[in-house]
Amino acid sequence: MSHENGTHETNVKLFTSEFNQNPYPNFSKLRQEDPIHQTLMPNGHYSWIITRYEDAVAVLKDSRFIKDYTYLLGEEEQEEAHANSSIFVRNMLFSDPPDHKRLRGLVQKAFTPKMIEGLRGRVEEITNELLDRVQEKGQMNLIDDFAFPLPIIVICEMLGVPSQDRDKFRTWSNTLVEASNNPENAEQIQTHMTEFVMYLKQLCAERRQNPKDDMISKLIQSEEEGDSLSEQELYGVISLLIIAGHETTVNLITNGVFALLENPGQKEQLKNDPNLIESALEEFLRYNGPVEFSTDRWASNTVELRGKTIAKGDHVIVALDSANRDPEQFEDPDVFDITRGKSKHLAFGKGIHFCLGAPLARLEAEVAVTTLLRRMPELRLNTDPEALEWRPGILMRGLIELPVQF
């Protein structure tokens, strides 16, 4: 693992609580002064951070940056690493071709635009049920009461997870997402991971006995039919769908609504013209996207990028939220403008790992925000914006809570 002494070039403090609150000034500094920046991560390892749009696209599409670092190991080490790897990395997000294509192919059918559009009625039903519960109160915590339950109910129904177990997933997935930033909680992380795996094993065992018309049953069928899916991969794919299936959408809805509340003129515009929702969604994704950094990549060979040498084995992550505010790509990138229209943002990634659930996230956010503004036209913040706290962790960009009144 190489690290040059290039880390002192730019004095930027990343991953502090101040950075969490607002990373954008630091991103801007890095794009200007040191766009391929090497830094010490919270876990004690060095990593290259890519902050400009053009470089971000290049890295996300470059097959020399691999997702499964075990390919860098010798044969024996590789076997050992695979034997000890967590099920949470046995899925398409953390694999390279040809495994990637095989694993993604198994779930892709459920996420075609046509399949997703078929869920619209159910998403509208759930949205209205959630708002019915709080309508009389005149206030809510947008995350707990609305933005979290909506996507978790949808993905649990698609997979066939009993509704009474939904809250457990919140605990488990929060732990997994925040683990990246908080190595101190190793014991708690281990406990939650073990609970999650035990839960998945029981759920799959139950579905083997009593298959239903849901995605878990279909995945088990694929696994039983031979070489398409191992048992470990089965758990890996299900856990990815549960975690990715709600984490990103919670943040997409919340960050989007927060941006509207901070820009009342834009909120009024969208409320008066609901047809702007598609354009508004793209701006939510660009302006303060739900995924701040891409997942891990490693250089499989030495790569030269903008005069920097990224050595074989080096760890690389792309600052998606930084690329989405690159002034070379977007006019007035720090301005929130829902009429921007079609946008080449990288909120869902790029290349072969482009987010499989993008059509579902868009549908859920579209229905959620349109219905919210229609039913609660006087929606406003119920706290000082300065008092809001952003979640710790490197991967996701999301608030801990968002109190609103209507």
PDB file of C-alpha atoms in Angstrom, residues 98-359:
ATOM      1  CA  PRO A  98     -17.825 -12.346 -14.595  1.00  0.00           C
ATOM      2  CA  ASP A  99     -19.310 -12.808 -11.071  1.00  0.00           C
ATOM      3  CA  HIS A 100     -20.778  -9.341 -11.200  1.00  0.00           C
ATOM      4  CA  LYS A 101     -22.847 -10.035 -14.326  1.00  0.00           C
ATOM      5  CA  ARG A 102     -24.135 -13.343 -12.949  1.00  0.00           C
ATOM      6  CA  LEU A 103     -25.177 -11.908  -9.576  1.00  0.00           C
ATOM      7  CA  ARG A 104     -26.704  -8.760 -11.024  1.00  0.00           C
ATOM      8  CA  GLY A 105     -28.535 -10.751 -13.693  1.00  0.00           C
ATOM      9  CA  LEU A 106     -30.403 -12.702 -10.991  1.00  0.00           C
ATOM     10  CA  VAL A 107     -32.099  -9.636  -9.549  1.00  0.00           C
ATOM     11  CA  GLN A 108     -32.172  -7.341 -12.544  1.00  0.00           C
ATOM     12  CA  LYS A 109     -35.516  -8.739 -13.737  1.00  0.00           C
ATOM     13  CA  ALA A 110     -37.271  -7.405 -10.653  1.00  0.00           C
ATOM     14  CA  PHE A 111     -36.024  -3.866 -11.254  1.00  0.00           C
ATOM     15  CA  THR A 112     -36.948  -3.230 -14.867  1.00  0.00           C
ATOM     16  CA  PRO A 113     -38.776   0.095 -15.400  1.00  0.00           C
ATOM     17  CA  LYS A 114     -41.932  -1.867 -16.321  1.00  0.00           C
ATOM     18  CA  MET A 115     -41.847  -3.917 -13.078  1.00  0.00           C
ATOM     19  CA  ILE A 116     -41.212  -0.793 -11.041  1.00  0.00           C
ATOM     20  CA  GLU A 117     -44.007   1.183 -12.712  1.00  0.00           C
ATOM     21  CA  GLY A 118     -46.296  -1.686 -11.700  1.00  0.00           C
ATOM     22  CA  LEU A 119     -45.563  -0.829  -8.052  1.00  0.00           C
ATOM     23  CA  ARG A 120     -46.768   2.786  -8.382  1.00  0.00           C
ATOM     24  CA  GLY A 121     -50.268   2.093  -6.996  1.00  0.00           C
ATOM     25  CA  ARG A 122     -48.885   0.325  -3.937  1.00  0.00           C
ATOM     26  CA  VAL A 123     -46.279   3.074  -3.318  1.00  0.00           C
ATOM     27  CA  GLU A 124     -49.081   5.685  -3.437  1.00  0.00           C
ATOM     28  CA  GLU A 125     -51.160   3.623  -0.973  1.00  0.00           C
ATOM     29  CA  ILE A 126     -48.299   3.321   1.528  1.00  0.00           C
ATOM     30  CA  THR A 127     -47.455   7.029   1.156  1.00  0.00           C
ATOM     31  CA  ASN A 128     -51.031   8.059   1.951  1.00  0.00           C
ATOM     32  CA  GLU A 129     -51.329   5.614   4.869  1.00  0.00           C
ATOM     33  CA  LEU A 130     -48.159   7.059   6.439  1.00  0.00           C
ATOM     34  CA  LEU A 131     -49.394  10.640   6.012  1.00  0.00           C
ATOM     35  CA  ASP A 132     -52.871   9.732   7.367  1.00  0.00           C
ATOM     36  CA  ARG A 133     -51.210   8.744  10.638  1.00  0.00           C
ATOM     37  CA  VAL A 134     -49.659  12.170  11.215  1.00  0.00           C
ATOM     38  CA  GLN A 135     -52.092  14.496   9.393  1.00  0.00           C
ATOM     39  CA  GLU A 136     -54.009  15.403  12.582  1.00  0.00           C
ATOM     40  CA  LYS A 137     -50.857  16.001  14.658  1.00  0.00           C
ATOM     41  CA  GLY A 138     -49.697  18.906  12.523  1.00  0.00           C
ATOM     42  CA  GLN A 139     -46.063  17.842  12.841  1.00  0.00           C
ATOM     43  CA  MET A 140     -43.743  14.876  12.367  1.00  0.00           C
ATOM     44  CA  ASN A 141     -40.152  13.758  12.165  1.00  0.00           C
ATOM     45  CA  LEU A 142     -39.995  13.368   8.401  1.00  0.00           C
ATOM     46  CA  ILE A 143     -37.502  10.477   8.624  1.00  0.00           C
ATOM     47  CA  ASP A 144     -39.070   8.268  11.313  1.00  0.00           C
ATOM     48  CA  ASP A 145     -42.659   8.905  10.280  1.00  0.00           C
ATOM     49  CA  PHE A 146     -42.317   8.972   6.518  1.00  0.00           C
ATOM     50  CA  ALA A 147     -39.012   8.796   4.613  1.00  0.00           C
ATOM     51  CA  PHE A 148     -37.775   5.669   6.433  1.00  0.00           C
ATOM     52  CA  PRO A 149     -40.946   3.520   6.555  1.00  0.00           C
ATOM     53  CA  LEU A 150     -41.923   4.084   2.905  1.00  0.00           C
ATOM     54  CA  PRO A 151     -38.952   2.430   1.143  1.00  0.00           C
ATOM     55  CA  ILE A 152     -38.460  -0.213   3.845  1.00  0.00           C
ATOM     56  CA  ILE A 153     -42.109  -1.324   3.504  1.00  0.00           C
ATOM     57  CA  VAL A 154     -41.746  -1.449  -0.286  1.00  0.00           C
ATOM     58  CA  ILE A 155     -38.505  -3.465  -0.352  1.00  0.00           C
ATOM     59  CA  CYS A 156     -39.731  -5.821   2.414  1.00  0.00           C
ATOM     60  CA  GLU A 157     -42.923  -6.485   0.452  1.00  0.00           C
ATOM     61  CA  MET A 158     -40.942  -7.138  -2.741  1.00  0.00           C
ATOM     62  CA  LEU A 159     -38.600  -9.524  -0.943  1.00  0.00           C
ATOM     63  CA  GLY A 160     -41.252 -11.135   1.254  1.00  0.00           C
ATOM     64  CA  VAL A 161     -39.968 -10.001   4.654  1.00  0.00           C
ATOM     65  CA  PRO A 162     -42.625  -9.965   7.429  1.00  0.00           C
ATOM     66  CA  SER A 163     -43.707  -6.408   8.248  1.00  0.00           C
ATOM     67  CA  GLN A 164     -43.128  -6.795  11.994  1.00  0.00           C
ATOM     68  CA  ASP A 165     -39.388  -7.255  11.359  1.00  0.00           C
ATOM     69  CA  ARG A 166     -38.839  -3.984   9.507  1.00  0.00           C
ATOM     70  CA  ASP A 167     -37.497  -1.996  12.432  1.00  0.00           C
ATOM     71  CA  LYS A 168     -34.764  -4.544  13.077  1.00  0.00           C
ATOM     72  CA  PHE A 169     -33.392  -3.768   9.622  1.00  0.00           C
ATOM     73  CA  ARG A 170     -33.055  -0.151  10.520  1.00  0.00           C
ATOM     74  CA  THR A 171     -30.786  -0.981  13.446  1.00  0.00           C
ATOM     75  CA  TRP A 172     -28.760  -3.472  11.442  1.00  0.00           C
ATOM     76  CA  SER A 173     -28.330  -1.377   8.358  1.00  0.00           C
ATOM     77  CA  ASN A 174     -27.481   1.790  10.324  1.00  0.00           C
ATOM     78  CA  THR A 175     -24.717  -0.151  12.044  1.00  0.00           C
ATOM     79  CA  LEU A 176     -23.344  -1.478   8.762  1.00  0.00           C
ATOM     80  CA  VAL A 177     -23.429   1.883   7.005  1.00  0.00           C
ATOM     81  CA  GLU A 178     -21.842   3.752   9.898  1.00  0.00           C
ATOM     82  CA  ALA A 179     -19.214   1.069  10.567  1.00  0.00           C
ATOM     83  CA  SER A 180     -17.049   2.718   7.900  1.00  0.00           C
ATOM     84  CA  ASN A 181     -16.501   5.726  10.129  1.00  0.00           C
ATOM     85  CA  ASN A 182     -16.445   4.244  13.565  1.00  0.00           C
ATOM     86  CA  PRO A 183     -14.021   1.348  14.050  1.00  0.00           C
ATOM     87  CA  GLU A 184     -14.401   1.705  17.861  1.00  0.00           C
ATOM     88  CA  ASN A 185     -17.812   0.030  17.808  1.00  0.00           C
ATOM     89  CA  ALA A 186     -16.327  -3.255  16.561  1.00  0.00           C
ATOM     90  CA  GLU A 187     -18.152  -5.352  19.164  1.00  0.00           C
ATOM     91  CA  GLN A 188     -21.581  -3.859  18.461  1.00  0.00           C
ATOM     92  CA  ILE A 189     -20.994  -4.116  14.707  1.00  0.00           C
ATOM     93  CA  GLN A 190     -20.142  -7.808  15.095  1.00  0.00           C
ATOM     94  CA  THR A 191     -23.254  -8.442  17.219  1.00  0.00           C
ATOM     95  CA  HIS A 192     -25.568  -6.768  14.735  1.00  0.00           C
ATOM     96  CA  MET A 193     -23.981  -8.523  11.776  1.00  0.00           C
ATOM     97  CA  THR A 194     -24.368 -11.889  13.474  1.00  0.00           C
ATOM     98  CA  GLU A 195     -28.037 -11.149  14.280  1.00  0.00           C
ATOM     99  CA  PHE A 196     -28.660 -10.119  10.676  1.00  0.00           C
ATOM    100  CA  VAL A 197     -27.080 -13.298   9.271  1.00  0.00           C
ATOM    101  CA  MET A 198     -29.027 -15.508  11.709  1.00  0.00           C
ATOM    102  CA  TYR A 199     -32.217 -13.731  10.696  1.00  0.00           C
ATOM    103  CA  LEU A 200     -31.538 -14.248   6.964  1.00  0.00           C
ATOM    104  CA  LYS A 201     -30.766 -17.939   7.529  1.00  0.00           C
ATOM    105  CA  GLN A 202     -34.074 -18.473   9.356  1.00  0.00           C
ATOM    106  CA  LEU A 203     -36.020 -16.516   6.753  1.00  0.00           C
ATOM    107  CA  CYS A 204     -34.492 -18.514   3.883  1.00  0.00           C
ATOM    108  CA  ALA A 205     -35.045 -21.815   5.682  1.00  0.00           C
ATOM    109  CA  GLU A 206     -38.687 -20.877   6.155  1.00  0.00           C
ATOM    110  CA  ARG A 207     -39.048 -19.978   2.436  1.00  0.00           C
ATOM    111  CA  ARG A 208     -37.457 -23.272   1.367  1.00  0.00           C
ATOM    112  CA  GLN A 209     -40.260 -25.025   3.254  1.00  0.00           C
ATOM    113  CA  ASN A 210     -43.008 -22.639   2.101  1.00  0.00           C
ATOM    114  CA  PRO A 211     -42.095 -20.777  -1.093  1.00  0.00           C
ATOM    115  CA  LYS A 212     -44.204 -17.711  -1.919  1.00  0.00           C
ATOM    116  CA  ASP A 213     -44.474 -15.308  -4.828  1.00  0.00           C
ATOM    117  CA  ASP A 214     -41.692 -13.032  -3.626  1.00  0.00           C
ATOM    118  CA  MET A 215     -38.110 -12.253  -4.510  1.00  0.00           C
ATOM    119  CA  ILE A 216     -36.509 -14.302  -1.727  1.00  0.00           C
ATOM    120  CA  SER A 217     -38.371 -17.416  -2.919  1.00  0.00           C
ATOM    121  CA  LYS A 218     -37.237 -16.727  -6.498  1.00  0.00           C
ATOM    122  CA  LEU A 219     -33.614 -16.268  -5.404  1.00  0.00           C
ATOM    123  CA  ILE A 220     -33.756 -19.522  -3.403  1.00  0.00           C
ATOM    124  CA  GLN A 221     -35.090 -21.256  -6.505  1.00  0.00           C
ATOM    125  CA  SER A 222     -32.086 -19.932  -8.488  1.00  0.00           C
ATOM    126  CA  GLU A 223     -29.740 -21.161  -5.772  1.00  0.00           C
ATOM    127  CA  GLU A 224     -31.326 -24.621  -5.740  1.00  0.00           C
ATOM    128  CA  GLU A 225     -31.084 -24.902  -9.513  1.00  0.00           C
ATOM    129  CA  GLY A 226     -27.317 -25.125  -9.400  1.00  0.00           C
ATOM    130  CA  ASP A 227     -24.411 -22.878 -10.058  1.00  0.00           C
ATOM    131  CA  SER A 228     -26.126 -19.489 -10.281  1.00  0.00           C
ATOM    132  CA  LEU A 229     -26.014 -18.614  -6.582  1.00  0.00           C
ATOM    133  CA  SER A 230     -24.234 -20.085  -3.556  1.00  0.00           C
ATOM    134  CA  GLU A 231     -25.889 -19.957  -0.137  1.00  0.00           C
ATOM    135  CA  GLN A 232     -23.473 -17.210   0.981  1.00  0.00           C
ATOM    136  CA  GLU A 233     -24.248 -15.207  -2.147  1.00  0.00           C
ATOM    137  CA  LEU A 234     -27.965 -15.652  -1.526  1.00  0.00           C
ATOM    138  CA  TYR A 235     -27.623 -13.935   1.862  1.00  0.00           C
ATOM    139  CA  GLY A 236     -25.280 -11.347   0.364  1.00  0.00           C
ATOM    140  CA  VAL A 237     -27.711 -10.369  -2.382  1.00  0.00           C
ATOM    141  CA  ILE A 238     -30.712 -10.207  -0.011  1.00  0.00           C
ATOM    142  CA  SER A 239     -28.807  -8.078   2.511  1.00  0.00           C
ATOM    143  CA  LEU A 240     -27.697  -5.689  -0.252  1.00  0.00           C
ATOM    144  CA  LEU A 241     -31.274  -5.320  -1.518  1.00  0.00           C
ATOM    145  CA  ILE A 242     -32.567  -4.602   1.996  1.00  0.00           C
ATOM    146  CA  ILE A 243     -29.838  -2.117   2.896  1.00  0.00           C
ATOM    147  CA  ALA A 244     -29.432  -0.391  -0.463  1.00  0.00           C
ATOM    148  CA  GLY A 245     -33.170  -0.652  -1.043  1.00  0.00           C
ATOM    149  CA  HIS A 246     -34.008   1.757   1.719  1.00  0.00           C
ATOM    150  CA  GLU A 247     -30.863   3.613   2.854  1.00  0.00           C
ATOM    151  CA  THR A 248     -30.465   5.629  -0.323  1.00  0.00           C
ATOM    152  CA  THR A 249     -34.161   6.428  -0.739  1.00  0.00           C
ATOM    153  CA  VAL A 250     -34.533   7.651   2.858  1.00  0.00           C
ATOM    154  CA  ASN A 251     -31.735  10.152   2.199  1.00  0.00           C
ATOM    155  CA  LEU A 252     -33.017  11.067  -1.270  1.00  0.00           C
ATOM    156  CA  ILE A 253     -36.464  11.989   0.095  1.00  0.00           C
ATOM    157  CA  THR A 254     -35.134  13.726   3.220  1.00  0.00           C
ATOM    158  CA  ASN A 255     -32.311  15.694   1.569  1.00  0.00           C
ATOM    159  CA  GLY A 256     -34.702  16.703  -1.215  1.00  0.00           C
ATOM    160  CA  VAL A 257     -37.425  17.932   1.142  1.00  0.00           C
ATOM    161  CA  PHE A 258     -34.825  19.733   3.270  1.00  0.00           C
ATOM    162  CA  ALA A 259     -33.480  21.539   0.171  1.00  0.00           C
ATOM    163  CA  LEU A 260     -37.038  22.609  -0.722  1.00  0.00           C
ATOM    164  CA  LEU A 261     -37.664  23.909   2.810  1.00  0.00           C
ATOM    165  CA  GLU A 262     -34.409  25.861   2.700  1.00  0.00           C
ATOM    166  CA  ASN A 263     -35.449  27.327  -0.672  1.00  0.00           C
ATOM    167  CA  PRO A 264     -39.123  28.275  -0.224  1.00  0.00           C
ATOM    168  CA  GLY A 265     -39.369  29.821  -3.709  1.00  0.00           C
ATOM    169  CA  GLN A 266     -38.461  26.454  -5.239  1.00  0.00           C
ATOM    170  CA  LYS A 267     -40.922  24.675  -2.950  1.00  0.00           C
ATOM    171  CA  GLU A 268     -43.752  26.971  -4.109  1.00  0.00           C
ATOM    172  CA  GLN A 269     -42.790  26.428  -7.737  1.00  0.00           C
ATOM    173  CA  LEU A 270     -42.947  22.638  -7.373  1.00  0.00           C
ATOM    174  CA  LYS A 271     -46.183  22.781  -5.370  1.00  0.00           C
ATOM    175  CA  ASN A 272     -47.845  24.920  -8.063  1.00  0.00           C
ATOM    176  CA  ASP A 273     -46.490  22.820 -10.918  1.00  0.00           C
ATOM    177  CA  PRO A 274     -46.204  19.122  -9.934  1.00  0.00           C
ATOM    178  CA  ASN A 275     -44.988  18.374 -13.483  1.00  0.00           C
ATOM    179  CA  LEU A 276     -41.632  19.738 -12.395  1.00  0.00           C
ATOM    180  CA  ILE A 277     -41.143  16.716 -10.129  1.00  0.00           C
ATOM    181  CA  GLU A 278     -38.888  14.772 -12.527  1.00  0.00           C
ATOM    182  CA  SER A 279     -36.551  17.715 -12.981  1.00  0.00           C
ATOM    183  CA  ALA A 280     -36.695  18.419  -9.211  1.00  0.00           C
ATOM    184  CA  LEU A 281     -35.710  14.815  -8.432  1.00  0.00           C
ATOM    185  CA  GLU A 282     -32.631  15.058 -10.626  1.00  0.00           C
ATOM    186  CA  GLU A 283     -31.675  18.228  -8.770  1.00  0.00           C
ATOM    187  CA  PHE A 284     -32.189  16.543  -5.362  1.00  0.00           C
ATOM    188  CA  LEU A 285     -29.799  13.842  -6.554  1.00  0.00           C
ATOM    189  CA  ARG A 286     -27.223  16.304  -7.839  1.00  0.00           C
ATOM    190  CA  TYR A 287     -27.362  19.013  -5.174  1.00  0.00           C
ATOM    191  CA  ASN A 288     -27.060  16.907  -2.027  1.00  0.00           C
ATOM    192  CA  GLY A 289     -27.039  13.301  -3.196  1.00  0.00           C
ATOM    193  CA  PRO A 290     -27.880  10.404  -0.862  1.00  0.00           C
ATOM    194  CA  VAL A 291     -24.549   8.628  -1.403  1.00  0.00           C
ATOM    195  CA  GLU A 292     -21.592  10.875  -0.602  1.00  0.00           C
ATOM    196  CA  PHE A 293     -18.774   8.502  -1.616  1.00  0.00           C
ATOM    197  CA  SER A 294     -18.666   5.474  -3.870  1.00  0.00           C
ATOM    198  CA  THR A 295     -17.991   2.071  -2.326  1.00  0.00           C
ATOM    199  CA  ASP A 296     -14.415   0.737  -2.199  1.00  0.00           C
ATOM    200  CA  ARG A 297     -12.244   0.169  -5.229  1.00  0.00           C
ATOM    201  CA  TRP A 298      -8.634  -1.025  -5.484  1.00  0.00           C
ATOM    202  CA  ALA A 299      -6.102  -0.449  -8.243  1.00  0.00           C
ATOM    203  CA  SER A 300      -5.367  -3.822  -9.878  1.00  0.00           C
ATOM    204  CA  ASN A 301      -2.387  -2.229 -11.691  1.00  0.00           C
ATOM    205  CA  THR A 302      -0.456   0.993 -11.370  1.00  0.00           C
ATOM    206  CA  VAL A 303      -2.575   3.823 -12.780  1.00  0.00           C
ATOM    207  CA  GLU A 304      -1.396   7.361 -13.632  1.00  0.00           C
ATOM    208  CA  LEU A 305      -4.056   9.992 -13.055  1.00  0.00           C
ATOM    209  CA  ARG A 306      -3.454  13.753 -13.374  1.00  0.00           C
ATOM    210  CA  GLY A 307       0.223  13.332 -12.604  1.00  0.00           C
ATOM    211  CA  LYS A 308      -0.402  11.143  -9.550  1.00  0.00           C
ATOM    212  CA  THR A 309       0.699   7.524  -9.408  1.00  0.00           C
ATOM    213  CA  ILE A 310      -1.921   5.241  -7.928  1.00  0.00           C
ATOM    214  CA  ALA A 311      -0.001   2.072  -7.122  1.00  0.00           C
ATOM    215  CA  LYS A 312      -1.310  -1.472  -7.494  1.00  0.00           C
ATOM    216  CA  GLY A 313      -3.264  -2.341  -4.339  1.00  0.00           C
ATOM    217  CA  ASP A 314      -4.078   1.280  -3.454  1.00  0.00           C
ATOM    218  CA  HIS A 315      -7.579   2.031  -2.186  1.00  0.00           C
ATOM    219  CA  VAL A 316      -9.648   4.542  -4.191  1.00  0.00           C
ATOM    220  CA  ILE A 317     -13.036   6.170  -3.545  1.00  0.00           C
ATOM    221  CA  VAL A 318     -14.957   8.671  -5.630  1.00  0.00           C
ATOM    222  CA  ALA A 319     -16.536  11.696  -3.927  1.00  0.00           C
ATOM    223  CA  LEU A 320     -19.840  11.556  -5.831  1.00  0.00           C
ATOM    224  CA  ASP A 321     -21.272  14.606  -4.069  1.00  0.00           C
ATOM    225  CA  SER A 322     -18.157  16.578  -4.983  1.00  0.00           C
ATOM    226  CA  ALA A 323     -18.276  15.558  -8.661  1.00  0.00           C
ATOM    227  CA  ASN A 324     -21.924  16.647  -8.734  1.00  0.00           C
ATOM    228  CA  ARG A 325     -20.909  20.191  -7.804  1.00  0.00           C
ATOM    229  CA  ASP A 326     -18.022  20.505 -10.231  1.00  0.00           C
ATOM    230  CA  PRO A 327     -18.356  23.955 -11.882  1.00  0.00           C
ATOM    231  CA  GLU A 328     -16.761  22.610 -15.062  1.00  0.00           C
ATOM    232  CA  GLN A 329     -19.799  20.380 -15.451  1.00  0.00           C
ATOM    233  CA  PHE A 330     -22.680  22.272 -13.839  1.00  0.00           C
ATOM    234  CA  GLU A 331     -23.452  25.977 -14.040  1.00  0.00           C
ATOM    235  CA  ASP A 332     -23.704  27.629 -10.572  1.00  0.00           C
ATOM    236  CA  PRO A 333     -23.300  24.189  -8.952  1.00  0.00           C
ATOM    237  CA  ASP A 334     -23.948  25.427  -5.394  1.00  0.00           C
ATOM    238  CA  VAL A 335     -27.341  26.829  -6.394  1.00  0.00           C
ATOM    239  CA  PHE A 336     -30.361  24.581  -5.873  1.00  0.00           C
ATOM    240  CA  ASP A 337     -32.493  24.883  -9.011  1.00  0.00           C
ATOM    241  CA  ILE A 338     -35.320  22.422  -9.667  1.00  0.00           C
ATOM    242  CA  THR A 339     -35.736  23.676 -13.257  1.00  0.00           C
ATOM    243  CA  ARG A 340     -32.230  22.553 -14.250  1.00  0.00           C
ATOM    244  CA  GLY A 341     -33.733  19.637 -16.163  1.00  0.00           C
ATOM    245  CA  LYS A 342     -31.812  16.605 -17.389  1.00  0.00           C
ATOM    246  CA  SER A 343     -28.611  16.287 -15.451  1.00  0.00           C
ATOM    247  CA  LYS A 344     -25.495  14.148 -15.871  1.00  0.00           C
ATOM    248  CA  HIS A 345     -25.089  13.768 -12.105  1.00  0.00           C
ATOM    249  CA  LEU A 346     -23.341  10.713 -10.671  1.00  0.00           C
ATOM    250  CA  ALA A 347     -25.673  10.109  -7.714  1.00  0.00           C
ATOM    251  CA  PHE A 348     -26.378   6.546  -8.876  1.00  0.00           C
ATOM    252  CA  GLY A 349     -22.797   5.908  -9.998  1.00  0.00           C
ATOM    253  CA  LYS A 350     -21.655   5.113 -13.525  1.00  0.00           C
ATOM    254  CA  GLY A 351     -20.502   2.102 -15.517  1.00  0.00           C
ATOM    255  CA  ILE A 352     -21.310  -1.540 -14.719  1.00  0.00           C
ATOM    256  CA  HIS A 353     -22.080  -0.789 -11.055  1.00  0.00           C
ATOM    257  CA  PHE A 354     -24.723   1.852 -11.894  1.00  0.00           C
ATOM    258  CA  CYS A 355     -27.387   1.549  -9.191  1.00  0.00           C
ATOM    259  CA  LEU A 356     -29.794  -1.260 -10.009  1.00  0.00           C
ATOM    260  CA  GLY A 357     -32.503   0.275  -7.810  1.00  0.00           C
ATOM    261  CA  ALA A 358     -32.421   3.726  -9.447  1.00  0.00           C
ATOM    262  CA  PRO A 359     -35.885   3.358 -11.077  1.00  0.00           C
TER     263      PRO A 359
END
